[in-house]
Amino acid sequence: MTPPPARRRRTGTDGRAPAHNLPRRGAVRRSQAITTYGVGSLIAVDHESFVVSGLDGADTQWSADESPRIHERRLARLLGVQYFRLPPASAEASKDGVRVRRFPVMHSCPECNELRRHRDFNPPPGKSVCGTCEADLVPSRFVIACEAGHLDEFPYWHWAHRAAGAGTTTAGQCGGTLGLRSSGRSSSLRSIVVSCTCGVPEVSMEGSFRKKALKDLGLRCRGTRPWLGTSVPAEPCGFAPRTLQRGSSAVWQPVLKSALSIPPWSDGRADPLAEYWDRLRELNGREEIEMCLKFVFKGECPVPVDEIVALLDAEREEDPEGEEAPSFDHRYRALRHKEYERLRAGNDERARSRDEQFICETPLGDPAELQPLGLTGPMLVKKLREVRALKAFTRLAEPDMATEGREAALSASKTTWLPAMEVRGEGVFLRLDDTRLDEWSRSPLVAARAERMRTAHERIMGQRAADPSLVPPSPASPRMVLLHTLAHVLINEWSLDAGYPAAALRERLYADDDMAGILVYTATSDSAGSLGGLVAQGEPDSLARTVGAAVRRAEWCSSDPLCIESEASGTGGTNLAACHACVMLPETSCEHNNILLDRALLVGTPEDPEIGFFAHLLS
């Protein structure tokens, strides 16, 4: 990582230092630059704090040499970009990196207890120490943020002068110097005291985290976006800001979207045309396409015209039907439907080139072994590639909700690319028998349990939405909750039986009126990635044993009878019989943040065993 331009050593005629002369402030893994320390997030490096810069500033552009392009046409089209780029790698040989800016700017000195802007301490170049005491400065422990994604400094001056009517006074007019100290009596906010040399009584930080604490001071969000730099104007904003701990998970939550590379896009041959697909879609007929390509590539197009026409036809097949301007959620569901169809159809390795990134084959064993379990159509995904892109981020979002809040942009203007990472691995795909599933889901007891979760989920979303009328319907349904819980118990079973860490596996659910499938695949590309061990678990005999063992293990929980008899669990009752002792997973493995789970729909309850889809295995 590199600091913002103001902290660089200026060299050369243009006043900018070469990239290889920029001081490094720390290192993160490439995947963390998408999931944990993405654009707009706060990162602590030693005793300093920074915000990760946006994508479009002249001084924050990622180096093309260290952040190569990756392509996934289906996902790029969904997100409205041409391609993706990997974050710069953290390596000793790296000459550049992800750019950051100092934030928060307010710092305190533990020796003299003064609270000032960082530059007002007159630190020596390249250091973050008090120019008088030479003690390491401490970044403000508190920041403020709003639901629109804006981020700002905590208003210490207004907080210290609130008894004197600071809401109607310009900050700093008193002429005093702020101070921050800890009384040491406890670790609570009451022991953190803010003072001012102008003579106002010192006040503690107690009460600053109340939802309306800053609104009561007459403060509104200023619409500042420090990750985009000082040259980008603030946005109008009508939300009330809230106080947060600098390291709180509520300060930054990524909005990630992913897609599997499936034919005909998965062999990489179409990648050179990434910048031209939108233009080609507007052309009529093969002749216009051929003329356009001859002009663009000076007569030497890397892909035959017939293949390009076929790719365009395949792309149009994914266009959602029934809407002239389909919503993002509608288009994302269409993307999932196409993956489901391809996983069912398979893609034989013997008929594909070495560059093929999606190999899905039928197991050698007899799938009839799975029929008594209510399972069908197992497929061995021997090779897959998933691209996960950082679309935007949210602040003040609840980490256990399945839907995102208001999205904050990664750049001030529209860009042609987004940060992304790719995962190559393997997986097992299976489906539930549609006939048995439909019959089971029509049970009034089953529908009632799913309805309780759906109602609780929509109530929570409505309470947290500015406009409840715009809240999307909850995805909770009998088949969705069943598939979700089954995926969790399978991952837990494989982590015990096959030696995979649960965090190394990931679920991908295909749950809709006409979909009922699960893909469990390797979520990392390290030593637990693609070694063939997971594919071996997909053979019908092994899969039947695993499902049977997983269901029997889910019959009991160390928290029973409280867990199985629970009327509501999780945030706001969005789970029923589900807890960390039975079916919950590491958050990186779950698509829905560990909500909408109920193992009673797998195994039944002591009072109503028939509501379990797999209850017949336990009798």
Coordinates of C-alpha atoms in Angstrom, one line a residue, residues 166-510:
A166 CA -22.5 24.3 19.4
G167 CA -25.2 23.3 16.9
T168 CA -25.5 27.0 15.8
T169 CA -21.8 27.9 16.1
T170 CA -19.0 27.4 13.7
A171 CA -16.5 24.8 14.9
G172 CA -13.3 26.3 16.2
Q173 CA -14.5 29.8 16.8
C174 CA -13.9 29.6 20.5
G175 CA -10.1 29.7 19.8
G176 CA -9.3 26.9 22.2
T177 CA -7.5 23.6 21.7
L178 CA -9.2 20.3 22.0
G179 CA -7.9 17.6 24.3
L180 CA -8.6 13.9 24.6
R181 CA -7.6 11.7 27.6
S182 CA -8.7 8.6 29.4
S183 CA -9.4 8.7 33.1
G184 CA -8.3 5.1 33.4
R185 CA -11.2 4.2 35.8
S186 CA -12.7 1.8 33.3
S187 CA -12.7 0.8 29.6
S188 CA -16.2 2.4 29.0
L189 CA -16.9 5.5 27.0
R190 CA -17.4 7.3 30.3
S191 CA -13.7 7.2 30.9
I192 CA -12.9 8.9 27.6
V193 CA -13.0 12.6 28.2
V194 CA -13.0 15.5 25.6
S195 CA -12.0 19.0 26.8
C196 CA -11.3 22.4 25.3
T197 CA -8.9 25.1 26.6
C198 CA -11.6 27.7 26.1
G199 CA -13.0 26.8 29.4
V200 CA -16.1 24.7 28.7
P201 CA -16.6 21.8 31.1
E202 CA -15.0 18.6 29.9
V203 CA -17.4 15.9 28.7
S204 CA -17.1 12.1 28.3
M205 CA -17.9 10.2 25.1
E206 CA -20.8 8.4 26.9
G207 CA -23.9 8.7 24.8
S208 CA -22.2 9.5 21.6
F209 CA -23.3 6.1 20.1
R210 CA -27.0 6.8 20.5
K211 CA -28.8 6.6 17.2
K212 CA -29.9 10.3 17.5
A213 CA -26.9 11.6 19.4
L214 CA -25.5 13.7 16.4
K215 CA -28.9 14.6 15.2
D216 CA -29.7 16.2 18.6
L217 CA -26.6 18.4 18.1
G218 CA -28.2 19.7 14.9
L219 CA -25.6 17.9 12.7
R220 CA -26.5 16.3 9.4
C221 CA -24.3 14.3 7.1
R222 CA -22.0 16.4 5.0
G223 CA -21.8 13.9 2.2
T224 CA -18.0 13.5 2.4
R225 CA -16.3 10.6 0.6
P226 CA -12.6 10.7 1.7
W227 CA -11.7 7.6 -0.3
L228 CA -12.3 9.6 -3.5
G229 CA -9.9 12.5 -2.4
T230 CA -10.4 16.1 -1.6
S231 CA -10.9 17.2 -5.2
V232 CA -14.3 15.3 -5.4
P233 CA -17.1 17.5 -4.1
A234 CA -19.4 16.3 -1.3
E235 CA -22.8 14.8 -2.2
P236 CA -26.0 16.2 -0.9
C237 CA -27.2 14.0 1.9
G238 CA -30.2 14.1 4.2
F239 CA -29.4 11.2 6.5
A240 CA -28.4 11.6 10.1
P241 CA -24.8 10.3 10.7
R242 CA -24.0 7.8 13.4
T243 CA -21.0 7.3 15.5
L244 CA -18.9 4.1 15.0
Q245 CA -15.7 2.6 16.2
R246 CA -13.0 3.0 13.6
G247 CA -12.5 -0.8 13.5
S248 CA -16.2 -1.8 13.5
S249 CA -17.5 -4.1 10.8
A250 CA -20.4 -1.7 10.3
V251 CA -17.9 0.9 8.8
W252 CA -17.5 -1.2 5.6
Q253 CA -19.3 -4.2 4.1
P254 CA -18.5 -5.3 0.6
V255 CA -21.2 -5.9 -2.1
L256 CA -19.8 -8.9 -4.0
K257 CA -21.3 -10.5 -7.1
S258 CA -20.0 -13.7 -8.6
A259 CA -20.4 -15.9 -11.6
L260 CA -19.1 -19.2 -12.8
S261 CA -17.3 -19.4 -16.2
I262 CA -19.5 -21.7 -18.3
P263 CA -19.5 -22.5 -22.0
P264 CA -19.4 -20.9 -24.5
W265 CA -17.4 -18.2 -22.5
S266 CA -15.2 -20.5 -20.5
D267 CA -12.4 -21.3 -22.9
G268 CA -11.0 -17.7 -22.9
R269 CA -11.1 -17.3 -26.7
A270 CA -13.5 -14.4 -26.5
D271 CA -11.4 -12.4 -24.0
P272 CA -9.7 -10.2 -26.6
L273 CA -13.1 -8.9 -27.6
A274 CA -14.0 -7.7 -24.1
E275 CA -14.1 -4.0 -25.0
Y276 CA -16.2 -4.5 -28.1
W277 CA -19.1 -6.8 -27.0
D278 CA -21.6 -3.9 -26.3
R279 CA -20.8 -2.4 -29.7
L280 CA -21.2 -5.8 -31.5
R281 CA -24.6 -6.4 -29.8
E282 CA -26.0 -3.3 -31.5
L283 CA -25.1 -4.5 -35.0
N284 CA -27.5 -6.3 -37.3
G285 CA -26.4 -9.4 -39.0
R286 CA -23.2 -11.2 -39.8
E287 CA -22.0 -8.8 -42.4
E288 CA -22.0 -5.8 -40.2
I289 CA -20.2 -7.7 -37.4
E290 CA -17.5 -8.8 -39.9
M291 CA -17.0 -5.3 -41.2
C292 CA -16.7 -3.9 -37.6
L293 CA -14.1 -6.6 -36.7
K294 CA -12.0 -6.0 -39.8
F295 CA -11.9 -2.3 -38.9
V296 CA -11.1 -2.8 -35.2
F297 CA -8.4 -5.6 -35.7
K298 CA -7.1 -4.4 -39.1
G299 CA -8.4 -7.5 -40.8
E300 CA -6.9 -10.0 -38.3
C301 CA -9.7 -10.8 -35.8
P302 CA -8.5 -13.4 -33.2
V303 CA -11.9 -15.1 -33.2
P304 CA -13.8 -16.4 -36.2
V305 CA -16.9 -14.4 -37.1
D306 CA -19.1 -17.5 -36.9
E307 CA -18.0 -18.1 -33.3
I308 CA -18.7 -14.4 -32.4
V309 CA -22.2 -14.7 -33.9
A310 CA -22.8 -17.8 -31.8
L311 CA -21.5 -16.1 -28.7
L312 CA -23.8 -13.1 -29.2
D313 CA -26.8 -15.5 -29.7
A314 CA -25.8 -17.3 -26.4
E315 CA -25.7 -13.9 -24.7
R316 CA -29.1 -13.0 -25.8
E317 CA -30.5 -16.2 -24.5
E318 CA -29.7 -15.0 -21.0
D319 CA -31.7 -11.8 -21.4
P320 CA -34.6 -12.0 -18.9
E321 CA -38.0 -12.3 -20.5
G322 CA -41.1 -10.3 -19.7
E323 CA -39.4 -6.9 -18.9
E324 CA -38.2 -4.2 -21.3
A325 CA -35.8 -2.9 -18.6
P326 CA -35.3 -5.8 -16.2
S327 CA -34.0 -5.1 -12.7
F328 CA -30.6 -6.1 -11.5
D329 CA -32.0 -8.9 -9.4
H330 CA -34.0 -10.2 -12.3
R331 CA -30.8 -10.2 -14.5
Y332 CA -28.8 -11.9 -11.7
R333 CA -31.4 -14.6 -11.4
A334 CA -31.2 -15.2 -15.2
L335 CA -27.4 -15.6 -14.8
R336 CA -28.0 -18.2 -12.1
H337 CA -30.6 -20.1 -14.3
K338 CA -28.0 -20.4 -17.1
E339 CA -25.4 -21.8 -14.7
Y340 CA -28.0 -24.3 -13.4
E341 CA -28.8 -25.5 -16.9
R342 CA -25.1 -26.0 -17.7
L343 CA -24.4 -27.8 -14.4
R344 CA -27.3 -30.2 -15.3
A345 CA -26.1 -30.7 -18.9
G346 CA -22.5 -31.2 -18.1
N347 CA -19.4 -30.5 -20.2
D348 CA -17.3 -33.6 -21.0
E349 CA -13.5 -33.1 -20.6
R350 CA -12.7 -35.4 -23.5
A351 CA -14.5 -33.1 -26.0
R352 CA -12.8 -29.9 -24.8
S353 CA -9.6 -28.1 -25.2
R354 CA -6.9 -27.7 -22.5
D355 CA -8.0 -24.1 -22.1
E356 CA -11.5 -25.1 -21.0
Q357 CA -12.2 -23.7 -17.5
F358 CA -15.5 -25.7 -16.9
I359 CA -15.4 -29.5 -16.8
C360 CA -18.6 -31.1 -15.5
E361 CA -19.2 -34.9 -15.9
T362 CA -21.6 -37.6 -14.8
P363 CA -20.3 -39.9 -12.1
L364 CA -19.3 -43.4 -13.0
G365 CA -21.4 -45.0 -10.2
D366 CA -25.1 -45.8 -10.4
P367 CA -27.2 -42.7 -9.4
A368 CA -30.0 -45.0 -8.4
E369 CA -28.4 -45.3 -5.0
L370 CA -29.5 -41.7 -4.4
Q371 CA -33.2 -42.1 -5.2
P372 CA -34.2 -43.4 -1.8
L373 CA -32.7 -40.2 -0.4
G374 CA -34.7 -37.9 -2.6
L375 CA -31.6 -36.8 -4.5
T376 CA -31.0 -36.9 -8.2
G377 CA -28.6 -35.7 -11.0
P378 CA -25.2 -35.6 -9.2
M379 CA -22.5 -34.1 -11.3
L380 CA -18.7 -34.0 -10.7
V381 CA -17.4 -30.5 -11.5
K382 CA -13.8 -31.4 -12.0
K383 CA -12.8 -27.9 -13.1
L384 CA -14.4 -24.6 -12.4
R385 CA -13.6 -20.9 -12.3
E386 CA -15.5 -18.4 -10.3
V387 CA -15.0 -14.6 -10.6
R388 CA -16.0 -12.5 -7.6
A389 CA -16.2 -8.8 -8.2
L390 CA -16.5 -5.9 -5.8
K391 CA -19.5 -4.0 -7.1
A392 CA -19.8 -1.4 -4.3
F393 CA -19.9 -1.3 -0.6
T394 CA -22.3 -0.3 2.2
R395 CA -22.0 1.3 5.6
L396 CA -24.2 0.7 8.7
A397 CA -25.4 -2.5 7.0
E398 CA -26.2 -5.5 9.2
P399 CA -23.6 -8.2 8.5
D400 CA -26.2 -11.0 9.0
M401 CA -28.8 -9.7 6.4
A402 CA -29.2 -11.3 3.0
T403 CA -29.7 -8.0 1.2
E404 CA -27.5 -5.0 0.9
G405 CA -28.1 -1.5 2.1
R406 CA -27.6 1.6 0.0
E407 CA -24.5 1.1 -2.1
A408 CA -21.6 3.5 -2.2
A409 CA -19.6 3.8 -5.4
L410 CA -16.0 2.8 -5.8
S411 CA -15.2 5.8 -8.0
A412 CA -16.5 9.3 -8.7
S413 CA -17.2 8.6 -12.3
K414 CA -18.2 5.5 -14.2
T415 CA -15.3 3.2 -14.9
T416 CA -14.9 0.4 -17.4
W417 CA -13.6 -2.1 -14.9
L418 CA -14.1 -3.3 -11.3
P419 CA -11.8 -5.1 -8.8
A420 CA -12.2 -8.8 -8.8
M421 CA -10.6 -12.1 -7.8
E422 CA -10.8 -15.5 -9.5
V423 CA -11.0 -18.8 -7.8
R424 CA -10.2 -22.1 -9.6
G425 CA -11.2 -25.3 -8.0
E426 CA -13.6 -28.2 -8.1
G427 CA -17.0 -29.1 -6.7
V428 CA -20.0 -31.4 -6.5
F429 CA -23.4 -30.5 -7.8
L430 CA -26.6 -32.3 -6.8
R431 CA -30.4 -31.8 -7.1
L432 CA -33.4 -32.7 -5.2
D433 CA -36.1 -34.8 -6.8
D434 CA -38.8 -32.3 -8.0
T435 CA -41.7 -34.6 -7.5
R436 CA -40.9 -35.4 -3.8
L437 CA -39.9 -31.8 -3.2
D438 CA -43.2 -30.4 -4.5
E439 CA -45.2 -32.9 -2.5
W440 CA -43.2 -32.2 0.7
S441 CA -43.4 -28.4 0.3
R442 CA -47.2 -28.5 0.1
S443 CA -47.4 -29.7 3.7
P444 CA -49.1 -27.0 5.8
L445 CA -46.6 -27.5 8.7
V446 CA -43.6 -27.1 6.3
A447 CA -45.1 -24.0 4.7
A448 CA -45.9 -22.5 8.1
R449 CA -42.3 -22.8 9.3
A450 CA -40.9 -21.2 6.1
E451 CA -43.6 -18.4 6.4
R452 CA -42.4 -17.6 9.9
M453 CA -38.9 -17.0 8.6
R454 CA -40.0 -15.1 5.6
T455 CA -42.2 -12.8 7.7
A456 CA -39.5 -12.1 10.2
H457 CA -37.0 -11.5 7.4
E458 CA -39.2 -9.0 5.6
R459 CA -40.1 -7.3 8.9
I460 CA -36.4 -6.8 9.7
M461 CA -35.7 -5.5 6.2
G462 CA -38.6 -3.1 6.4
Q463 CA -37.5 -1.7 9.7
R464 CA -34.0 -1.0 8.3
A465 CA -35.2 0.5 5.0
A466 CA -35.8 4.2 4.5
D467 CA -38.8 3.3 2.2
P468 CA -40.4 0.1 3.3
S469 CA -42.4 -0.1 0.0
L470 CA -39.1 -0.7 -1.9
V471 CA -38.1 -3.7 0.2
P472 CA -37.6 -6.7 -2.0
P473 CA -39.5 -10.0 -1.1
S474 CA -37.6 -12.4 1.1
P475 CA -36.1 -15.4 -0.7
A476 CA -37.3 -17.7 2.1
S477 CA -39.4 -20.6 0.8
P478 CA -39.6 -24.3 1.9
R479 CA -37.3 -25.4 -0.9
M480 CA -34.8 -22.5 -0.4
V481 CA -34.5 -23.1 3.3
L482 CA -34.2 -26.9 2.8
L483 CA -31.5 -26.5 0.1
H484 CA -29.7 -24.0 2.2
T485 CA -29.7 -26.1 5.4
L486 CA -28.7 -29.2 3.4
A487 CA -25.7 -27.4 1.9
H488 CA -24.6 -26.4 5.4
V489 CA -24.8 -29.9 6.8
L490 CA -23.0 -31.3 3.8
I491 CA -20.1 -28.9 4.2
N492 CA -19.9 -29.7 7.9
E493 CA -19.8 -33.4 7.1
W494 CA -17.1 -33.1 4.5
S495 CA -15.0 -31.0 6.8
L496 CA -15.1 -33.9 9.3
D497 CA -15.1 -36.9 6.9
A498 CA -12.9 -35.7 4.0
G499 CA -10.5 -33.4 5.8
Y500 CA -11.6 -30.1 4.2
P501 CA -11.7 -27.1 6.5
A502 CA -15.2 -25.8 6.5
A503 CA -13.9 -22.3 5.5
A504 CA -12.3 -23.9 2.4
L505 CA -15.7 -24.9 1.0
R506 CA -18.5 -22.7 -0.2
E507 CA -22.1 -23.2 -1.2
R508 CA -23.9 -21.9 -4.3
L509 CA -27.6 -22.3 -4.2
Y510 CA -30.0 -22.7 -7.1

